[in-house]
C-alpha cells in the first residue's frame, strides 16, 4: 500500500504531537518510509506546504522539507492525470465550481486523483474530519474519498498500519 499524505499530516504533526526538534525519530521514520516508496506526497501538495507564511513553527517544517534528499524521497514521481483531477472535482465537489470555490478547494483534488489512479494500491492520509453535510468546495477529503471509492485514513491509522513506534532507529 502506498500512503499519499496531505499537507496537514506534516503541519499538524509538527505543530502538535511530533515537533521536528522534539521527536526527530518520527521525521527520520517518515523519510525512511518515503525513500522506501511506502509514503509519498504529490508534488502539488508539497508545493502547498512550501508556500511558507513566515511563521517560526512553519519555518522549521520548511527547513526540514528543504533538507538534503527530502524532496526526492517524499515527492511522488508522477504527474496527476488532469482527466482524473477533473473527475474528482466534478464527482467529489461539484461540476460547476467557480474560481473562488476552486481556490478554496486548493490542492486536495490532486491528492485524491493520485489515489484514484490506483485505488487498490493507494490510501489518502489526511487529518481532516468527515463532515458529510458539507457541500461543494466545503467538502472534506474523507467524504470526497468515500464518494469516489478511495481509501482514506488519518495519520494515526497510517502509523498503526506501518507499525511505527517511538524510539525507532532507521
JSON list of C-alpha atoms in Angstrom, two decimals:
[
{"chain": "A", "resi": 1, "resn": "UNK", "atom": "CA", "xyz": [0.00, 0.00, 0.00]},
{"chain": "A", "resi": 2, "resn": "UNK", "atom": "CA", "xyz": [1.21, 3.49, -0.87]},
{"chain": "A", "resi": 3, "resn": "UNK", "atom": "CA", "xyz": [0.14, 6.18, 1.60]},
{"chain": "A", "resi": 4, "resn": "UNK", "atom": "CA", "xyz": [-0.35, 9.58, -0.03]},
{"chain": "A", "resi": 5, "resn": "UNK", "atom": "CA", "xyz": [-0.15, 12.27, 2.62]},
{"chain": "A", "resi": 6, "resn": "UNK", "atom": "CA", "xyz": [-1.96, 15.58, 2.76]},
{"chain": "A", "resi": 7, "resn": "UNK", "atom": "CA", "xyz": [-0.18, 18.78, 3.79]},
{"chain": "A", "resi": 8, "resn": "UNK", "atom": "CA", "xyz": [-1.98, 18.72, 7.13]},
{"chain": "A", "resi": 9, "resn": "UNK", "atom": "CA", "xyz": [-0.26, 15.45, 8.06]},
{"chain": "A", "resi": 10, "resn": "UNK", "atom": "CA", "xyz": [3.10, 17.24, 8.22]},
{"chain": "A", "resi": 11, "resn": "UNK", "atom": "CA", "xyz": [1.78, 20.54, 9.54]},
{"chain": "A", "resi": 12, "resn": "UNK", "atom": "CA", "xyz": [-0.30, 19.01, 12.32]},
{"chain": "A", "resi": 13, "resn": "UNK", "atom": "CA", "xyz": [2.40, 16.54, 13.34]},
{"chain": "A", "resi": 14, "resn": "UNK", "atom": "CA", "xyz": [4.98, 19.29, 13.64]},
{"chain": "A", "resi": 15, "resn": "UNK", "atom": "CA", "xyz": [2.70, 21.83, 15.32]},
{"chain": "A", "resi": 16, "resn": "UNK", "atom": "CA", "xyz": [1.16, 19.46, 17.85]},
{"chain": "A", "resi": 17, "resn": "UNK", "atom": "CA", "xyz": [2.30, 15.95, 18.70]},
{"chain": "A", "resi": 18, "resn": "UNK", "atom": "CA", "xyz": [5.63, 15.38, 16.87]},
{"chain": "A", "resi": 19, "resn": "UNK", "atom": "CA", "xyz": [7.57, 18.68, 16.66]},
{"chain": "A", "resi": 20, "resn": "UNK", "atom": "CA", "xyz": [10.65, 18.27, 14.49]},
{"chain": "A", "resi": 21, "resn": "UNK", "atom": "CA", "xyz": [13.01, 19.37, 17.25]},
{"chain": "A", "resi": 22, "resn": "UNK", "atom": "CA", "xyz": [11.39, 17.22, 19.96]},
{"chain": "A", "resi": 23, "resn": "UNK", "atom": "CA", "xyz": [10.52, 13.97, 18.18]},
{"chain": "A", "resi": 24, "resn": "UNK", "atom": "CA", "xyz": [13.10, 13.65, 15.39]},
{"chain": "A", "resi": 25, "resn": "UNK", "atom": "CA", "xyz": [12.51, 9.87, 15.28]},
{"chain": "A", "resi": 26, "resn": "UNK", "atom": "CA", "xyz": [9.13, 10.47, 13.65]},
{"chain": "A", "resi": 27, "resn": "UNK", "atom": "CA", "xyz": [10.65, 12.60, 10.91]},
{"chain": "A", "resi": 28, "resn": "UNK", "atom": "CA", "xyz": [13.51, 10.13, 10.35]},
{"chain": "A", "resi": 29, "resn": "UNK", "atom": "CA", "xyz": [10.97, 7.30, 10.14]},
{"chain": "A", "resi": 30, "resn": "UNK", "atom": "CA", "xyz": [8.77, 9.27, 7.74]},
{"chain": "A", "resi": 31, "resn": "UNK", "atom": "CA", "xyz": [11.73, 10.00, 5.48]},
{"chain": "A", "resi": 32, "resn": "UNK", "atom": "CA", "xyz": [12.76, 6.33, 5.62]},
{"chain": "A", "resi": 33, "resn": "UNK", "atom": "CA", "xyz": [9.22, 5.28, 4.61]},
{"chain": "A", "resi": 34, "resn": "UNK", "atom": "CA", "xyz": [9.24, 7.84, 1.80]},
{"chain": "A", "resi": 35, "resn": "UNK", "atom": "CA", "xyz": [12.60, 6.61, 0.49]},
{"chain": "A", "resi": 36, "resn": "UNK", "atom": "CA", "xyz": [11.23, 3.06, 0.59]},
{"chain": "A", "resi": 37, "resn": "UNK", "atom": "CA", "xyz": [8.24, 4.12, -1.52]},
{"chain": "A", "resi": 38, "resn": "UNK", "atom": "CA", "xyz": [5.65, 3.49, 1.19]},
{"chain": "A", "resi": 39, "resn": "UNK", "atom": "CA", "xyz": [4.74, 7.12, 1.97]},
{"chain": "A", "resi": 40, "resn": "UNK", "atom": "CA", "xyz": [4.66, 9.85, -0.67]},
{"chain": "A", "resi": 41, "resn": "UNK", "atom": "CA", "xyz": [3.28, 13.33, -1.19]},
{"chain": "A", "resi": 42, "resn": "UNK", "atom": "CA", "xyz": [2.09, 14.58, -4.58]},
{"chain": "A", "resi": 43, "resn": "UNK", "atom": "CA", "xyz": [4.15, 17.48, -5.91]},
{"chain": "A", "resi": 44, "resn": "UNK", "atom": "CA", "xyz": [1.09, 19.75, -5.81]},
{"chain": "A", "resi": 45, "resn": "UNK", "atom": "CA", "xyz": [0.68, 19.11, -2.08]},
{"chain": "A", "resi": 46, "resn": "UNK", "atom": "CA", "xyz": [4.41, 19.51, -1.42]},
{"chain": "A", "resi": 47, "resn": "UNK", "atom": "CA", "xyz": [4.26, 22.90, -3.14]},
{"chain": "A", "resi": 48, "resn": "UNK", "atom": "CA", "xyz": [1.27, 23.85, -0.98]},
{"chain": "A", "resi": 49, "resn": "UNK", "atom": "CA", "xyz": [3.31, 23.24, 2.18]},
{"chain": "A", "resi": 50, "resn": "UNK", "atom": "CA", "xyz": [6.30, 25.08, 0.73]},
{"chain": "A", "resi": 51, "resn": "UNK", "atom": "CA", "xyz": [4.22, 28.24, 0.33]},
{"chain": "A", "resi": 52, "resn": "UNK", "atom": "CA", "xyz": [5.51, 29.41, 3.72]},
{"chain": "A", "resi": 53, "resn": "UNK", "atom": "CA", "xyz": [3.82, 32.03, 5.84]},
{"chain": "A", "resi": 54, "resn": "UNK", "atom": "CA", "xyz": [6.85, 33.31, 7.71]},
{"chain": "A", "resi": 55, "resn": "UNK", "atom": "CA", "xyz": [5.59, 31.67, 10.91]},
{"chain": "A", "resi": 56, "resn": "UNK", "atom": "CA", "xyz": [8.51, 30.41, 13.03]},
{"chain": "A", "resi": 57, "resn": "UNK", "atom": "CA", "xyz": [6.98, 26.94, 13.53]},
{"chain": "A", "resi": 58, "resn": "UNK", "atom": "CA", "xyz": [6.21, 26.53, 9.86]},
{"chain": "A", "resi": 59, "resn": "UNK", "atom": "CA", "xyz": [9.73, 27.71, 9.04]},
{"chain": "A", "resi": 60, "resn": "UNK", "atom": "CA", "xyz": [11.11, 24.70, 10.94]},
{"chain": "A", "resi": 61, "resn": "UNK", "atom": "CA", "xyz": [8.92, 22.42, 8.85]},
{"chain": "A", "resi": 62, "resn": "UNK", "atom": "CA", "xyz": [10.01, 24.19, 5.66]},
{"chain": "A", "resi": 63, "resn": "UNK", "atom": "CA", "xyz": [13.65, 23.78, 6.69]},
{"chain": "A", "resi": 64, "resn": "UNK", "atom": "CA", "xyz": [13.06, 20.03, 7.11]},
{"chain": "A", "resi": 65, "resn": "UNK", "atom": "CA", "xyz": [11.35, 19.83, 3.72]},
{"chain": "A", "resi": 66, "resn": "UNK", "atom": "CA", "xyz": [14.30, 21.65, 2.13]},
{"chain": "A", "resi": 67, "resn": "UNK", "atom": "CA", "xyz": [16.76, 19.26, 3.77]},
{"chain": "A", "resi": 68, "resn": "UNK", "atom": "CA", "xyz": [19.06, 17.14, 1.68]},
{"chain": "A", "resi": 69, "resn": "UNK", "atom": "CA", "xyz": [17.19, 14.36, -0.10]},
{"chain": "A", "resi": 70, "resn": "UNK", "atom": "CA", "xyz": [13.80, 15.08, 1.49]},
{"chain": "A", "resi": 71, "resn": "UNK", "atom": "CA", "xyz": [12.03, 16.29, -1.65]},
{"chain": "A", "resi": 72, "resn": "UNK", "atom": "CA", "xyz": [13.48, 13.48, -3.75]},
{"chain": "A", "resi": 73, "resn": "UNK", "atom": "CA", "xyz": [12.34, 10.87, -1.23]},
{"chain": "A", "resi": 74, "resn": "UNK", "atom": "CA", "xyz": [8.98, 12.36, -0.31]},
{"chain": "A", "resi": 75, "resn": "UNK", "atom": "CA", "xyz": [7.51, 13.64, -3.57]},
{"chain": "A", "resi": 76, "resn": "UNK", "atom": "CA", "xyz": [5.57, 11.16, -5.70]},
{"chain": "A", "resi": 77, "resn": "UNK", "atom": "CA", "xyz": [7.46, 10.88, -9.02]},
{"chain": "A", "resi": 78, "resn": "UNK", "atom": "CA", "xyz": [4.45, 11.19, -11.31]},
{"chain": "A", "resi": 79, "resn": "UNK", "atom": "CA", "xyz": [2.19, 13.91, -12.59]},
{"chain": "A", "resi": 80, "resn": "UNK", "atom": "CA", "xyz": [-1.51, 14.00, -11.92]},
{"chain": "A", "resi": 81, "resn": "UNK", "atom": "CA", "xyz": [-3.79, 12.91, -14.74]},
{"chain": "A", "resi": 82, "resn": "UNK", "atom": "CA", "xyz": [-5.82, 16.05, -15.44]},
{"chain": "A", "resi": 83, "resn": "UNK", "atom": "CA", "xyz": [-8.81, 13.98, -16.54]},
{"chain": "A", "resi": 84, "resn": "UNK", "atom": "CA", "xyz": [-8.85, 12.24, -13.16]},
{"chain": "A", "resi": 85, "resn": "UNK", "atom": "CA", "xyz": [-8.42, 15.59, -11.37]},
{"chain": "A", "resi": 86, "resn": "UNK", "atom": "CA", "xyz": [-11.43, 16.91, -13.29]},
{"chain": "A", "resi": 87, "resn": "UNK", "atom": "CA", "xyz": [-13.39, 13.79, -12.36]},
{"chain": "A", "resi": 88, "resn": "UNK", "atom": "CA", "xyz": [-12.53, 14.37, -8.68]},
{"chain": "A", "resi": 89, "resn": "UNK", "atom": "CA", "xyz": [-13.69, 17.98, -8.92]},
{"chain": "A", "resi": 90, "resn": "UNK", "atom": "CA", "xyz": [-16.94, 17.10, -10.72]},
{"chain": "A", "resi": 91, "resn": "UNK", "atom": "CA", "xyz": [-17.80, 13.94, -8.79]},
{"chain": "A", "resi": 92, "resn": "UNK", "atom": "CA", "xyz": [-16.39, 14.83, -5.41]},
{"chain": "A", "resi": 93, "resn": "UNK", "atom": "CA", "xyz": [-17.15, 18.53, -5.10]},
{"chain": "A", "resi": 94, "resn": "UNK", "atom": "CA", "xyz": [-19.39, 19.93, -7.87]},
{"chain": "A", "resi": 95, "resn": "UNK", "atom": "CA", "xyz": [-19.19, 20.03, -11.67]},
{"chain": "A", "resi": 96, "resn": "UNK", "atom": "CA", "xyz": [-19.58, 23.81, -11.77]},
{"chain": "A", "resi": 97, "resn": "UNK", "atom": "CA", "xyz": [-17.19, 25.24, -9.16]},
{"chain": "A", "resi": 98, "resn": "UNK", "atom": "CA", "xyz": [-16.40, 28.91, -9.71]},
{"chain": "A", "resi": 99, "resn": "UNK", "atom": "CA", "xyz": [-12.91, 30.43, -9.35]},
{"chain": "A", "resi": 100, "resn": "UNK", "atom": "CA", "xyz": [-13.41, 31.30, -5.67]},
{"chain": "A", "resi": 101, "resn": "UNK", "atom": "CA", "xyz": [-14.51, 27.75, -4.88]},
{"chain": "A", "resi": 102, "resn": "UNK", "atom": "CA", "xyz": [-11.58, 26.28, -6.82]},
{"chain": "A", "resi": 103, "resn": "UNK", "atom": "CA", "xyz": [-9.24, 28.43, -4.75]},
{"chain": "A", "resi": 104, "resn": "UNK", "atom": "CA", "xyz": [-10.92, 27.15, -1.57]},
{"chain": "A", "resi": 105, "resn": "UNK", "atom": "CA", "xyz": [-10.62, 23.51, -2.65]},
{"chain": "A", "resi": 106, "resn": "UNK", "atom": "CA", "xyz": [-6.89, 24.04, -3.14]},
{"chain": "A", "resi": 107, "resn": "UNK", "atom": "CA", "xyz": [-4.68, 21.07, -3.98]},
{"chain": "A", "resi": 108, "resn": "UNK", "atom": "CA", "xyz": [-6.91, 18.41, -2.43]},
{"chain": "A", "resi": 109, "resn": "UNK", "atom": "CA", "xyz": [-8.27, 17.17, -5.79]},
{"chain": "A", "resi": 110, "resn": "UNK", "atom": "CA", "xyz": [-4.71, 16.38, -6.92]},
{"chain": "A", "resi": 111, "resn": "UNK", "atom": "CA", "xyz": [-4.08, 14.30, -3.80]},
{"chain": "A", "resi": 112, "resn": "UNK", "atom": "CA", "xyz": [-7.30, 12.37, -4.30]},
{"chain": "A", "resi": 113, "resn": "UNK", "atom": "CA", "xyz": [-6.69, 11.99, -8.05]},
{"chain": "A", "resi": 114, "resn": "UNK", "atom": "CA", "xyz": [-3.31, 10.35, -7.44]},
{"chain": "A", "resi": 115, "resn": "UNK", "atom": "CA", "xyz": [-5.02, 7.81, -5.18]},
{"chain": "A", "resi": 116, "resn": "UNK", "atom": "CA", "xyz": [-7.93, 7.33, -7.58]},
{"chain": "A", "resi": 117, "resn": "UNK", "atom": "CA", "xyz": [-5.43, 6.41, -10.31]},
{"chain": "A", "resi": 118, "resn": "UNK", "atom": "CA", "xyz": [-4.69, 3.16, -8.43]},
{"chain": "A", "resi": 119, "resn": "UNK", "atom": "CA", "xyz": [-7.42, 2.69, -5.81]},
{"chain": "A", "resi": 120, "resn": "UNK", "atom": "CA", "xyz": [-6.38, -0.83, -4.75]},
{"chain": "A", "resi": 121, "resn": "UNK", "atom": "CA", "xyz": [-2.79, 0.25, -4.15]},
{"chain": "A", "resi": 122, "resn": "UNK", "atom": "CA", "xyz": [-3.13, 3.71, -2.58]},
{"chain": "A", "resi": 123, "resn": "UNK", "atom": "CA", "xyz": [-4.60, 5.33, 0.51]},
{"chain": "A", "resi": 124, "resn": "UNK", "atom": "CA", "xyz": [-5.04, 9.04, 1.15]},
{"chain": "A", "resi": 125, "resn": "UNK", "atom": "CA", "xyz": [-3.84, 10.18, 4.58]},
{"chain": "A", "resi": 126, "resn": "UNK", "atom": "CA", "xyz": [-5.45, 13.35, 5.92]},
{"chain": "A", "resi": 127, "resn": "UNK", "atom": "CA", "xyz": [-6.28, 14.73, 9.32]},
{"chain": "A", "resi": 128, "resn": "UNK", "atom": "CA", "xyz": [-9.47, 16.37, 8.08]},
{"chain": "A", "resi": 129, "resn": "UNK", "atom": "CA", "xyz": [-12.55, 15.12, 9.84]},
{"chain": "A", "resi": 130, "resn": "UNK", "atom": "CA", "xyz": [-15.57, 13.84, 7.99]},
{"chain": "A", "resi": 131, "resn": "UNK", "atom": "CA", "xyz": [-18.39, 16.36, 7.60]},
{"chain": "A", "resi": 132, "resn": "UNK", "atom": "CA", "xyz": [-20.85, 14.64, 5.25]},
{"chain": "A", "resi": 133, "resn": "UNK", "atom": "CA", "xyz": [-23.31, 17.54, 5.31]},
{"chain": "A", "resi": 134, "resn": "UNK", "atom": "CA", "xyz": [-20.80, 19.91, 3.70]},
{"chain": "A", "resi": 135, "resn": "UNK", "atom": "CA", "xyz": [-21.34, 20.73, 0.04]},
{"chain": "A", "resi": 136, "resn": "UNK", "atom": "CA", "xyz": [-19.35, 21.94, -2.95]},
{"chain": "A", "resi": 137, "resn": "UNK", "atom": "CA", "xyz": [-15.95, 23.48, -2.08]},
{"chain": "A", "resi": 138, "resn": "UNK", "atom": "CA", "xyz": [-16.60, 22.90, 1.64]},
{"chain": "A", "resi": 139, "resn": "UNK", "atom": "CA", "xyz": [-16.40, 19.11, 1.31]},
{"chain": "A", "resi": 140, "resn": "UNK", "atom": "CA", "xyz": [-13.78, 17.33, 3.35]},
{"chain": "A", "resi": 141, "resn": "UNK", "atom": "CA", "xyz": [-11.22, 14.89, 1.98]},
{"chain": "A", "resi": 142, "resn": "UNK", "atom": "CA", "xyz": [-12.59, 11.79, 3.79]},
{"chain": "A", "resi": 143, "resn": "UNK", "atom": "CA", "xyz": [-16.07, 12.41, 2.36]},
{"chain": "A", "resi": 144, "resn": "UNK", "atom": "CA", "xyz": [-14.83, 13.01, -1.19]},
{"chain": "A", "resi": 145, "resn": "UNK", "atom": "CA", "xyz": [-12.69, 9.87, -0.95]},
{"chain": "A", "resi": 146, "resn": "UNK", "atom": "CA", "xyz": [-15.64, 7.83, 0.30]},
{"chain": "A", "resi": 147, "resn": "UNK", "atom": "CA", "xyz": [-17.85, 9.04, -2.55]},
{"chain": "A", "resi": 148, "resn": "UNK", "atom": "CA", "xyz": [-15.18, 8.16, -5.12]},
{"chain": "A", "resi": 149, "resn": "UNK", "atom": "CA", "xyz": [-14.21, 4.79, -3.64]},
{"chain": "A", "resi": 150, "resn": "UNK", "atom": "CA", "xyz": [-10.76, 5.90, -2.47]},
{"chain": "A", "resi": 151, "resn": "UNK", "atom": "CA", "xyz": [-9.34, 4.58, 0.80]},
{"chain": "A", "resi": 152, "resn": "UNK", "atom": "CA", "xyz": [-8.64, 7.30, 3.35]},
{"chain": "A", "resi": 153, "resn": "UNK", "atom": "CA", "xyz": [-7.27, 7.31, 6.88]},
{"chain": "A", "resi": 154, "resn": "UNK", "atom": "CA", "xyz": [-5.73, 9.70, 9.38]},
{"chain": "A", "resi": 155, "resn": "UNK", "atom": "CA", "xyz": [-2.11, 9.92, 10.47]},
{"chain": "A", "resi": 156, "resn": "UNK", "atom": "CA", "xyz": [-2.54, 7.59, 13.43]},
{"chain": "A", "resi": 157, "resn": "UNK", "atom": "CA", "xyz": [-4.19, 4.87, 11.34]},
{"chain": "A", "resi": 158, "resn": "UNK", "atom": "CA", "xyz": [-1.25, 5.06, 8.92]},
{"chain": "A", "resi": 159, "resn": "UNK", "atom": "CA", "xyz": [1.25, 4.87, 11.80]},
{"chain": "A", "resi": 160, "resn": "UNK", "atom": "CA", "xyz": [-0.53, 1.83, 13.20]},
{"chain": "A", "resi": 161, "resn": "UNK", "atom": "CA", "xyz": [-0.69, 0.12, 9.80]},
{"chain": "A", "resi": 162, "resn": "UNK", "atom": "CA", "xyz": [3.04, 0.74, 9.29]},
{"chain": "A", "resi": 163, "resn": "UNK", "atom": "CA", "xyz": [3.87, -0.26, 12.88]},
{"chain": "A", "resi": 164, "resn": "UNK", "atom": "CA", "xyz": [5.64, 2.97, 13.86]},
{"chain": "A", "resi": 165, "resn": "UNK", "atom": "CA", "xyz": [6.98, 3.08, 17.41]},
{"chain": "A", "resi": 166, "resn": "UNK", "atom": "CA", "xyz": [8.78, 5.72, 19.41]},
{"chain": "A", "resi": 167, "resn": "UNK", "atom": "CA", "xyz": [12.48, 5.13, 19.63]},
{"chain": "A", "resi": 168, "resn": "UNK", "atom": "CA", "xyz": [12.56, 3.95, 16.00]},
{"chain": "A", "resi": 169, "resn": "UNK", "atom": "CA", "xyz": [16.08, 3.80, 14.60]},
{"chain": "A", "resi": 170, "resn": "UNK", "atom": "CA", "xyz": [16.50, 3.57, 10.82]}
]
